[in-house]
Coordinates of C-alpha atoms and ligand atoms in Angstrom, one line a residue:
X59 CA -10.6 112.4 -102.2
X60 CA -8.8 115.4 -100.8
X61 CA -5.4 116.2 -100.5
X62 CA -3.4 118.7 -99.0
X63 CA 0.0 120.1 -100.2
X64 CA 2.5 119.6 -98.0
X65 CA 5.1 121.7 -99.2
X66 CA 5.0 124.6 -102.0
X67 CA 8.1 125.9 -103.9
X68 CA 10.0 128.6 -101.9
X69 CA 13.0 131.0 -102.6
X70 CA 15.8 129.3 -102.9
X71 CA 18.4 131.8 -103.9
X72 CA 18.9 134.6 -106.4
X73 CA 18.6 132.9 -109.6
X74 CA 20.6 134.8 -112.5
X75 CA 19.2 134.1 -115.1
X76 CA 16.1 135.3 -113.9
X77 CA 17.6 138.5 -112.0
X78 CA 19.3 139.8 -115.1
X79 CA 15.8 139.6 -117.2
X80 CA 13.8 143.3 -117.0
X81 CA 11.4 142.7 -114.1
X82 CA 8.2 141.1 -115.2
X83 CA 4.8 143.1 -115.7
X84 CA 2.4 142.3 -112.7
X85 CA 1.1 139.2 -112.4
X86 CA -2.8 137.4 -112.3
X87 CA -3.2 135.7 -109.4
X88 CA -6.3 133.7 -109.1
X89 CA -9.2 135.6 -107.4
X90 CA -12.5 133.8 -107.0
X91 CA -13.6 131.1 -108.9
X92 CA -13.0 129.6 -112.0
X93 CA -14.5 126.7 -113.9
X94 CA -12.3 125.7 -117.0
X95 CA -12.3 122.8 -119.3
X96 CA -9.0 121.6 -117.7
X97 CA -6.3 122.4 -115.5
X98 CA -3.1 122.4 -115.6
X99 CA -0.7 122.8 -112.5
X100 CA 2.3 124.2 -112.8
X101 CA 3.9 126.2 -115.6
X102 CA 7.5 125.0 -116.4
X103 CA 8.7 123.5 -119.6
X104 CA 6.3 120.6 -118.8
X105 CA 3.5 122.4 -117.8
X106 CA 3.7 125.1 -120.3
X107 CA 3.8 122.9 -123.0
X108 CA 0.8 120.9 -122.0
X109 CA -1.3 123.8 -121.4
X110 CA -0.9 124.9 -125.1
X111 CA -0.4 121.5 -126.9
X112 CA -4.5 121.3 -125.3
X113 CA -5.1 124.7 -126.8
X114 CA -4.4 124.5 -130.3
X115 CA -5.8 120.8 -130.8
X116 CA -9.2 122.2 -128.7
X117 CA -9.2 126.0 -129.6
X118 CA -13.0 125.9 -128.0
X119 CA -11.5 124.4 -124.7
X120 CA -10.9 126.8 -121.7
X121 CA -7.6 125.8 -119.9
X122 CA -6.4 127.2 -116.5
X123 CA -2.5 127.1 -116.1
X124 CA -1.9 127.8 -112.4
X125 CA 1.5 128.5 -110.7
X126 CA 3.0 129.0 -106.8
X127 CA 5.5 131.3 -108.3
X128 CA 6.0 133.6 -111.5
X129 CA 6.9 132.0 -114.9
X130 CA 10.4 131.4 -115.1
X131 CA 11.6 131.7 -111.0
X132 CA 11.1 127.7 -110.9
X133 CA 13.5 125.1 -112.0
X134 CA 12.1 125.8 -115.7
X135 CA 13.8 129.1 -115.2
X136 CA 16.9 127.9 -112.7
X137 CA 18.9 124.9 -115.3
X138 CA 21.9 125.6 -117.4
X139 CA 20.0 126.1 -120.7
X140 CA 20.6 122.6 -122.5
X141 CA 18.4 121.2 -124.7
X142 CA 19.8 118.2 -125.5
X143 CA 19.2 115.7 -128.2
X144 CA 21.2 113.0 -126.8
X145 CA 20.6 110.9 -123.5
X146 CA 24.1 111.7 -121.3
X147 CA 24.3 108.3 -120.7
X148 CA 24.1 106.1 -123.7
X149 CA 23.2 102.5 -123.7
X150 CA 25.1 101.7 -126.9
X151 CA 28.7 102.2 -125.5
X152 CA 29.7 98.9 -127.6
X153 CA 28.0 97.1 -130.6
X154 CA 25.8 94.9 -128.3
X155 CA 24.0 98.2 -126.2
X156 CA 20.5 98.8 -126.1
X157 CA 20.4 100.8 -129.5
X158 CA 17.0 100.8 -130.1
X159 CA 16.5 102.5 -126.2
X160 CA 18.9 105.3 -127.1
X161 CA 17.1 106.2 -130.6
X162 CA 14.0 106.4 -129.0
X163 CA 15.4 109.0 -126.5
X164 CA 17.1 111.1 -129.2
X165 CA 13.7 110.4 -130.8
X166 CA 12.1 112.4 -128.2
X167 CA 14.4 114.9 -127.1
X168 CA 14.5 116.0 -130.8
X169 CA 10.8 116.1 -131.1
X170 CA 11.1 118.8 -128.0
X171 CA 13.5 120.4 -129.6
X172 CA 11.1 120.6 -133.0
X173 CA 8.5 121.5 -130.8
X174 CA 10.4 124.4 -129.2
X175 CA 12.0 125.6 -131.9
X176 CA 8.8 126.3 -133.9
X177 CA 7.7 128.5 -131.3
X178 CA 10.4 130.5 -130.4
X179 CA 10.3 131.2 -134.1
X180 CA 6.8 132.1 -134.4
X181 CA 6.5 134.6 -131.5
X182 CA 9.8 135.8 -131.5
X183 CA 10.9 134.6 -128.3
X184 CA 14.1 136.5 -127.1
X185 CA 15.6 133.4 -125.1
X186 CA 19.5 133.7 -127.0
X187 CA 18.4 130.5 -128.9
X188 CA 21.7 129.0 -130.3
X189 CA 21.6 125.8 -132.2
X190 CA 25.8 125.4 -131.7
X191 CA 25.7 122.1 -130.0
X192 CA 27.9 121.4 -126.4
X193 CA 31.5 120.4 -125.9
X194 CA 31.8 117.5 -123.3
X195 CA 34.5 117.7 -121.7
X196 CA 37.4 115.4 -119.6
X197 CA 40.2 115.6 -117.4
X198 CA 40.3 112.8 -115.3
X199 CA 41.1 109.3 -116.1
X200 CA 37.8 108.0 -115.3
X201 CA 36.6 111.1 -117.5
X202 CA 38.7 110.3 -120.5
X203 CA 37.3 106.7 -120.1
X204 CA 33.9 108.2 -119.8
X205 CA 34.6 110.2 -122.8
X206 CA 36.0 107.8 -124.7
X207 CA 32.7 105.0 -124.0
X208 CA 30.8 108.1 -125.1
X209 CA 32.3 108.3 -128.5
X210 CA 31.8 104.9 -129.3
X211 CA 28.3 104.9 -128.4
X212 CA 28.0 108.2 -130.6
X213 CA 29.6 105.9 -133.3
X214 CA 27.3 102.4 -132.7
X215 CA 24.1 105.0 -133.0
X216 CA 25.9 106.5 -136.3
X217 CA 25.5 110.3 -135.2
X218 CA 28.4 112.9 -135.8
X219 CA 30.6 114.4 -133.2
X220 CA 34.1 115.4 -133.2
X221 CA 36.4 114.4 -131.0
X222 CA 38.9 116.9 -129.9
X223 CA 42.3 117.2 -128.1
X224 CA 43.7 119.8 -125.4
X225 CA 44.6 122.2 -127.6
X226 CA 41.1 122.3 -129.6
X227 CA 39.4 122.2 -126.0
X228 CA 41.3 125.4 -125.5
X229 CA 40.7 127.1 -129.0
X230 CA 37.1 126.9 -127.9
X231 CA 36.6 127.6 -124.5
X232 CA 39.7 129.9 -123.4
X233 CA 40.4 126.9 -120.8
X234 CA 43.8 124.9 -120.7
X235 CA 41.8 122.6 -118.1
X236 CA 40.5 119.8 -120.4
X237 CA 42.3 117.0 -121.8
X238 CA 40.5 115.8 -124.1
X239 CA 36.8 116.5 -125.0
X240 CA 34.2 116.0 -128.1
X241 CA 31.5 118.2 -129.9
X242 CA 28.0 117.2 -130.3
X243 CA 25.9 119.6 -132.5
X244 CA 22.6 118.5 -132.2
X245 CA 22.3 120.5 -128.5
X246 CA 20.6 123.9 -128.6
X247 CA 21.3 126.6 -125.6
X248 CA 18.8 129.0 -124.4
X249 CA 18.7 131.5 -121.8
X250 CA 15.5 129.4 -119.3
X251 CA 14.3 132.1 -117.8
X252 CA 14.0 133.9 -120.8
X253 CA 12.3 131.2 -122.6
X254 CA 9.9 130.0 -120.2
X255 CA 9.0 133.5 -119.2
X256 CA 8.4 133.9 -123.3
X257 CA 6.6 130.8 -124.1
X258 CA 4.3 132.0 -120.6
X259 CA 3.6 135.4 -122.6
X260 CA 2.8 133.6 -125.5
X261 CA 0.2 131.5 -124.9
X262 CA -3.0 130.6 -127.4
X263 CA -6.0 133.4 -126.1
X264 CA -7.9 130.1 -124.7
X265 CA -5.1 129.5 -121.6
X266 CA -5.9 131.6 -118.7
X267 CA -2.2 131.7 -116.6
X268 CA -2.8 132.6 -112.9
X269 CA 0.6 133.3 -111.5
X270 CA 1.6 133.7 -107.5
X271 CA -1.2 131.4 -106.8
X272 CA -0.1 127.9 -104.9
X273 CA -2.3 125.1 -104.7
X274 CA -2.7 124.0 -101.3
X275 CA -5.7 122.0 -101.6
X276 CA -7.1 119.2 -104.3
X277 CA -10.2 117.6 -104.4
X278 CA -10.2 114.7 -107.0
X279 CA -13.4 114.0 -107.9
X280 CA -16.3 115.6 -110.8
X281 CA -15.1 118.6 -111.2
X282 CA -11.8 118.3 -109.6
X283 CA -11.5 121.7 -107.1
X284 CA -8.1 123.0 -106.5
X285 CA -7.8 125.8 -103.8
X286 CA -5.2 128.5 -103.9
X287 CA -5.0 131.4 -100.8
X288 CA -7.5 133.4 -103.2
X289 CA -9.6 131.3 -105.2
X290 CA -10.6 128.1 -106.9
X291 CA -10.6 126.2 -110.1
X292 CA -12.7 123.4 -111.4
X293 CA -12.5 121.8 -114.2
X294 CA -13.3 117.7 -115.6
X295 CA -9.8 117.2 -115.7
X296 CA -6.4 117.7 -114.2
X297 CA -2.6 117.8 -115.7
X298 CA 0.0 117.4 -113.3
X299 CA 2.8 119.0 -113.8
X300 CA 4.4 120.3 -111.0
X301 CA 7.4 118.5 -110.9
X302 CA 8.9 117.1 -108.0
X303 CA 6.1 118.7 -106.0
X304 CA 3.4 116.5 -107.1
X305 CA 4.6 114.1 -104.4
X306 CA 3.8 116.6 -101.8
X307 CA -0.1 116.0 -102.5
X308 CA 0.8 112.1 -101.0
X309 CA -1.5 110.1 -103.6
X310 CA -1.2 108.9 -106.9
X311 CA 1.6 106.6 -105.7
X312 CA 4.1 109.2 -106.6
X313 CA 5.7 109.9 -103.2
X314 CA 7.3 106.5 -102.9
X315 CA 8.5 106.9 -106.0
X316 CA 10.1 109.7 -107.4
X317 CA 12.8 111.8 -105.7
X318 CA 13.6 114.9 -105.6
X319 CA 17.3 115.9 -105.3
X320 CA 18.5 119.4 -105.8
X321 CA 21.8 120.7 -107.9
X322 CA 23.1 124.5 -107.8
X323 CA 24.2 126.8 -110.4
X324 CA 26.1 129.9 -110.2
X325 CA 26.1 133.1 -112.6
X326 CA 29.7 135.3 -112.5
X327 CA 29.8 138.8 -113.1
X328 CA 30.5 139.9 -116.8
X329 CA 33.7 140.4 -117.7
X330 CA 35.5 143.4 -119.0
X331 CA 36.2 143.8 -122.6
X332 CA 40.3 142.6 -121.6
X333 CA 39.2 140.0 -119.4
X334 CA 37.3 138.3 -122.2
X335 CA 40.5 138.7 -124.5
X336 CA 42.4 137.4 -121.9
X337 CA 40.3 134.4 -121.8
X338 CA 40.2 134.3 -125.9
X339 CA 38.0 130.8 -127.1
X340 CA 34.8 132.0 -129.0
X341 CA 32.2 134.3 -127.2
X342 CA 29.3 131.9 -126.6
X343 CA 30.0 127.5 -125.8
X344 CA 28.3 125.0 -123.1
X345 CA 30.1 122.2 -121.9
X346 CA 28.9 119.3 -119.6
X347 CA 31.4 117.2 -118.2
X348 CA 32.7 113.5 -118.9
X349 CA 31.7 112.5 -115.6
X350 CA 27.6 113.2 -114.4
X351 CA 29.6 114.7 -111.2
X352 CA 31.8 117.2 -112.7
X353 CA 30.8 120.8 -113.5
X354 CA 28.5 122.1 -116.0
X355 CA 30.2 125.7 -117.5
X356 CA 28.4 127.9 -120.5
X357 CA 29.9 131.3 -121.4
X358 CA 27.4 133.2 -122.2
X359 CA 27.1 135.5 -125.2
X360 CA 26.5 138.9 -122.6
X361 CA 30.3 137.9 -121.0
X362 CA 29.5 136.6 -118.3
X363 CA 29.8 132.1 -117.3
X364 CA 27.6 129.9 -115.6
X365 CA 28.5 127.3 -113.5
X366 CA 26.5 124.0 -112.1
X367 CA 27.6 121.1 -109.7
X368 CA 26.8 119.7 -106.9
X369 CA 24.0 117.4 -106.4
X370 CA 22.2 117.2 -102.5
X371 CA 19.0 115.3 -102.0
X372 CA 16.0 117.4 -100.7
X373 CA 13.1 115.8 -99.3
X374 CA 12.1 118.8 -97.9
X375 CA 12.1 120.5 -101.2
X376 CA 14.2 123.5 -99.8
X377 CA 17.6 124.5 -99.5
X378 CA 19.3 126.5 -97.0
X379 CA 21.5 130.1 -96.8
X380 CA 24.2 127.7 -95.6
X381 CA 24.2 125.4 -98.2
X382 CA 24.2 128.2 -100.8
X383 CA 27.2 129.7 -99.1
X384 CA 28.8 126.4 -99.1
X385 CA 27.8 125.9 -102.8
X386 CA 29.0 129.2 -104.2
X387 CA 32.8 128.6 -102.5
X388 CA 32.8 125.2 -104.5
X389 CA 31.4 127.6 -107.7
X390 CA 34.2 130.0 -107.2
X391 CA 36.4 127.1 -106.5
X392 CA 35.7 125.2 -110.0
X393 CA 35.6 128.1 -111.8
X394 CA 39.3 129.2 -110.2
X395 CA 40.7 125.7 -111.5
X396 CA 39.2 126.5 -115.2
X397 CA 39.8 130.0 -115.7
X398 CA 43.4 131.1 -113.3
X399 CA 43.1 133.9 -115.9
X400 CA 40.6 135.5 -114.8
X401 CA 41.4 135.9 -110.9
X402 CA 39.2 138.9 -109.8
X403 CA 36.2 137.3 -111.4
X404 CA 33.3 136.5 -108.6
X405 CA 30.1 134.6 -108.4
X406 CA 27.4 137.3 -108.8
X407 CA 24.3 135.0 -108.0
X408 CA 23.8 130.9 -106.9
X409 CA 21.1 129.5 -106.6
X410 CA 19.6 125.4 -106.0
X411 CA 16.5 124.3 -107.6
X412 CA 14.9 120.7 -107.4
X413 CA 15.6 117.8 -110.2
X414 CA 12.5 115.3 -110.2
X415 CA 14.2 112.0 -110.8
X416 CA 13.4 108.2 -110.3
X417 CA 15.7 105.0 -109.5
X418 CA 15.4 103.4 -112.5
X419 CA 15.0 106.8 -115.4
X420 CA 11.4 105.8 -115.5
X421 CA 8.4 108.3 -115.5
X422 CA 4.9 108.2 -114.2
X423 CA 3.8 109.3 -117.3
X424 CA -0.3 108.4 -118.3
X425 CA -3.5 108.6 -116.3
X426 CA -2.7 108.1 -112.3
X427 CA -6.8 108.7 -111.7
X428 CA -10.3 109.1 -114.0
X429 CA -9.1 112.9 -115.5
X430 CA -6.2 113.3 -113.9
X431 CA -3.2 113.1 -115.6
X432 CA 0.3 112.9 -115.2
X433 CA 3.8 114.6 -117.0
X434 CA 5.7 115.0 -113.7
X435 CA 9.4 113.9 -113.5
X436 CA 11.8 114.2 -116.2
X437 CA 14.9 112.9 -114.7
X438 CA 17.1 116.0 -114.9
X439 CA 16.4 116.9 -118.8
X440 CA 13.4 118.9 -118.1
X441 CA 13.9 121.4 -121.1
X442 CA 13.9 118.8 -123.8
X443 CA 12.2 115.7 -121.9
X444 CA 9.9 118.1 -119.5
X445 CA 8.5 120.0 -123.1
X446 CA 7.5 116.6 -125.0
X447 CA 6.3 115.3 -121.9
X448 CA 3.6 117.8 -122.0
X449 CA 3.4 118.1 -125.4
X450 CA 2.5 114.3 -125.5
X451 CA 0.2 113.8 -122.3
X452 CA -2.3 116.6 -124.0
X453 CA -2.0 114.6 -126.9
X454 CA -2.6 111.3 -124.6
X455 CA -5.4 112.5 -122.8
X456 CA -7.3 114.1 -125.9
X457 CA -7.1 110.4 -127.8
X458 CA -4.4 111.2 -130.3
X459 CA -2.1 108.9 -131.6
X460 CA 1.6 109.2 -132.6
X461 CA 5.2 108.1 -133.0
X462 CA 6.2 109.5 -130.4
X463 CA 3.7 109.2 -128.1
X464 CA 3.6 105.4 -128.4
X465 CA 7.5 105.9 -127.7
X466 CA 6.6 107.5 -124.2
X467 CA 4.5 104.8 -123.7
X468 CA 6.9 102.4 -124.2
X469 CA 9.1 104.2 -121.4
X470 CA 9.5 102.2 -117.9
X471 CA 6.9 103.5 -114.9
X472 CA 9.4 104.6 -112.1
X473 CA 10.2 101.6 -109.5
X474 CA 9.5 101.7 -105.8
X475 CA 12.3 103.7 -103.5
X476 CA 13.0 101.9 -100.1
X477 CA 11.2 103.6 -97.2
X478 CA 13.3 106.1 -95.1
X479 CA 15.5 106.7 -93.5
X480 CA 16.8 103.9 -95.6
X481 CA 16.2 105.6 -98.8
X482 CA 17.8 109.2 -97.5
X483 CA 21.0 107.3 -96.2
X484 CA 21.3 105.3 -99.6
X485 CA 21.2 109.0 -101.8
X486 CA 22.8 110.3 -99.5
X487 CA 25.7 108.1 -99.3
X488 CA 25.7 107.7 -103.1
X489 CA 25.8 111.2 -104.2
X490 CA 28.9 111.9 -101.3
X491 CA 31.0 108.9 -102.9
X492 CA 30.3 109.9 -106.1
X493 CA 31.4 112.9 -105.7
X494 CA 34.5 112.3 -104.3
X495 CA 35.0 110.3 -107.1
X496 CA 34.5 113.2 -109.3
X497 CA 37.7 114.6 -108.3
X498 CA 39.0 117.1 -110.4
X499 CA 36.2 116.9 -112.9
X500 CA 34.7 119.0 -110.0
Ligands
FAD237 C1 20.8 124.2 -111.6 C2 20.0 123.4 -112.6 C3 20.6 123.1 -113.8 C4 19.8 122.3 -114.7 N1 20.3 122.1 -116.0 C5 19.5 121.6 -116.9 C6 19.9 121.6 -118.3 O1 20.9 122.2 -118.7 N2 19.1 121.0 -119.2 C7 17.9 120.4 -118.8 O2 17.2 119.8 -119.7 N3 17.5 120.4 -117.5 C8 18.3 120.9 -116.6 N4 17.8 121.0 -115.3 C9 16.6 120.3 -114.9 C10 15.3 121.1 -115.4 O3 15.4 122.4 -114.9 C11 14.1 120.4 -114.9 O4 14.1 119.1 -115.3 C12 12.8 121.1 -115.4 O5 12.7 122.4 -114.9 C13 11.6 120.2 -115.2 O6 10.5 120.8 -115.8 P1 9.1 120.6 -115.3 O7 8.2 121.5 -116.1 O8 8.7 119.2 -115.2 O9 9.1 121.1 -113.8 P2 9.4 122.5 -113.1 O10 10.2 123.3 -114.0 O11 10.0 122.2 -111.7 O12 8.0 123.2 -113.0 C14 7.1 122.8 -112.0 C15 6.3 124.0 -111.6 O13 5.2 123.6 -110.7 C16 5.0 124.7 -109.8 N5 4.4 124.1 -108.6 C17 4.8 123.2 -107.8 N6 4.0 123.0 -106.7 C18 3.0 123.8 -106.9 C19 1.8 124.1 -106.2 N7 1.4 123.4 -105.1 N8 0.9 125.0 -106.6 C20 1.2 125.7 -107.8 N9 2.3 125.5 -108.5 C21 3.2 124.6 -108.1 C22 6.4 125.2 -109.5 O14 6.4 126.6 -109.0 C23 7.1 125.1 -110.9 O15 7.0 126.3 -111.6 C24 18.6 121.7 -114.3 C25 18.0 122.0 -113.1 C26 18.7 122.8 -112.2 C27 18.1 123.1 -110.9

């Protein structure tokens, strides 16, 4: 069977998180041809993760991990830098929710987070790894609501949070903008490009990373042969784990089911020394908003804050200098309404990247073909649900058993979308009303 890439990851603005790392040694792009044990496509969180979970339980296996782009320039690189234990929306907002779902979510995102944390600590990975949990935050009525469903949820599941008022939400973030809001500790924040870039540097001797090198071409059969402008690689068997991509190679029945819809983040200059008195709270904090519309905002321990909204679905897997433009004013606009205090303070980079998500929050995790394997899609949690995906589907494919891998086994395979242009108008339509409801949490 042979199938041709459709699309391939592109530029789609100046990430700053990645721009304000030192610029990367060169990279290995595959020349020739190169017969592994396995390979893996594509090296985010999901892929990474994969790629050395296969490494240390075969240490005699060859593994290929192949990439259109450098380490840390895709989405793995591009998010807001939460690793979050908890689902952002709980099942158990009363005594009778689905409990059991929502432990076997924090289940997993805390594995990742295990995972992660052991090796960032064992090579030393300079990623700004703070364990200080996120402040969500409210200032709507439908927020406060939100908020307020949240809490109770927090309280059926029996894990701690505080919740706060206006004034606390100012103590912390500087910002007189919030109502009300509540502090969750289990979240740890990372600088992504940092760590994804890290964990790519640190990989066991037996994975061979060839970066700048898109797959245009896969033939599924024995070996499986995947082409790239320079080269091939063959290998028994295959890991997906390119994302929101992996629909672009039309089989597996992934394209009618997974969708991929982009959001933008923004990255402001640092302040000065007085602007960041003049904005007081503590030095480093990452809140996500009541509402799954609102803004995303992280200062960031170098003085300078991050910004994420907007959502925009992206069949194309692209986004345009327009949109960017249009993007960054609504940035500049939600930062304005959070910070008046800080008036001369500009966007210094935006950027889009693309979310892989599915109607229902399921995954098409498992085996999609003989040696070809799946950990594509994590429904917008990529760094905590994109690292145990891979984690687990090496685990999967090698026969292991676990806890937690019977727990992503137990997760719902994503449900069919409608064909388009029905589909398109439906997101389409959804994401504009919701948005509007979003109001100020914008
Ligand atoms: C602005 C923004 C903010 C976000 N905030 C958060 C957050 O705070 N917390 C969180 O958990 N998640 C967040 N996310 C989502 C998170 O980034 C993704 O869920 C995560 O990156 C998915 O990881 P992944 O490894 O599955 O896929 P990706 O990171 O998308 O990696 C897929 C890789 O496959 C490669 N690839 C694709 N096609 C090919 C090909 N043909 N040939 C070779 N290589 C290919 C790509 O170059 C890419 O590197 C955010 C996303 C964005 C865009």
């Amino acid at each position: 069977m042979q199938l041709k890439c459709k699309r391939l990851p592109q530029e789609d603005g100046h990430c700053g998180w990645y721009e304000t790392l030192p610029v990367a040694p060169r990279s290995t792009p595959l020349n020739g041809t190169v017969r592994a044990d396995w390979v893996v496509l594509g090296a985010g969180l999901a892929g990474l993760a994969a790629a050395r979970r296969i490494a240390e339980l075969q240490p005699n296996a060859s593994i290929a991990l192949v990439d259109a782009r450098r380490v840390g320039f895709g989405a793995a690189g591009r998010n807001s830098g939460f690793m979050v234990d908890l689902p952002h929306d709980l099942s158990s907002h009363d005594y009778t929710g689905d409990q059991r779902r929502d432990h076997q979510q924090i289940r997993l995102n805390r594995g990742a987070i295990d995972y992660m944390r052991t090796i960032v600590q064992r090579h030393n990975i300079a990623c700004d790894w703070r364990e200080q949990g996120k402040f969500h935050g409210a200032v709507e009525a439908h927020g406060l609501r939100a908020l307020e469903a949240f809490s109770k949820g927090l309280h059926a599941l029996g894990e701690p949070h505080q919740e706060l008022d206006a004034l606390a939400m100012k103590a912390a973030t500087g910002s007189d903008f919030y109502r009300a809001g509540l502090h969750a500790p289990g979240c740890v924040l990372v600088q992504p490009a940092a760590l994804t870039r890290g964990l790519g540097q640190t990989l066991p001797e037996n994975v061979q990373l060839f970066e700048d090198s898109p797959v245009h071409n896969i033939e599924v059969g024995k070996p499986h042969r995947l082409t790239t402008d320079a080269g091939q690689l063959e290998a028994p068997r295959l890991v997906l784990t390119n994302n929101a991509y992996a629909a672009q190679f039309g089989q597996f029945g992934l394209k009618g089911r997974i969708l991929p819809v982009y959001t933008y983040g923004s990255l402001s200059r640092r302040l000065s020394d007085n602007e960041q008195k003049e904005l007081g709270g503590n030095e480093s904090w990452g809140l996500i908003p009541a509402d799954p519309m609102g803004t995303t905002v992280r200062r960031i321990g170098d003085g300078r804050i991050c910004i994420r909204n907007s959502f925009t679905y992206n069949p194309n897997l692209r986004t345009s200098a327009r949109r960017l433009a249009r993007v960054r004013a609504v940035h500049q606009r939600a930062f304005e309404r959070r910070f008046p205090m800080l008036p001369e303070v500009d966007m210094e980079y935006t950027w889009g990247g693309a979310l892989c998500v599915t109607r229902n929050g399921g995954t098409p995790f498992g085996e999609l073909a003989p040696g070809v394997f799946s950990a594509v899609c994590q429904n917008g949690l990529g760094l905590t649900r994109g690292t145990i995906s891979g984690k687990l589907i090496a685990e999967y494919a090698l026969g292991f058993e676990s806890e937690l891998l019977n727990i992503m086994l137990e997760q719902p395979q994503p449900v069919a979308n409608p064909p388009e242009p029905i589909l398109g108008m439906g997101v389409r339509s959804t994401l504009a009303w919701k948005e509007r409801q979003a109001g100020k949490e914008l």
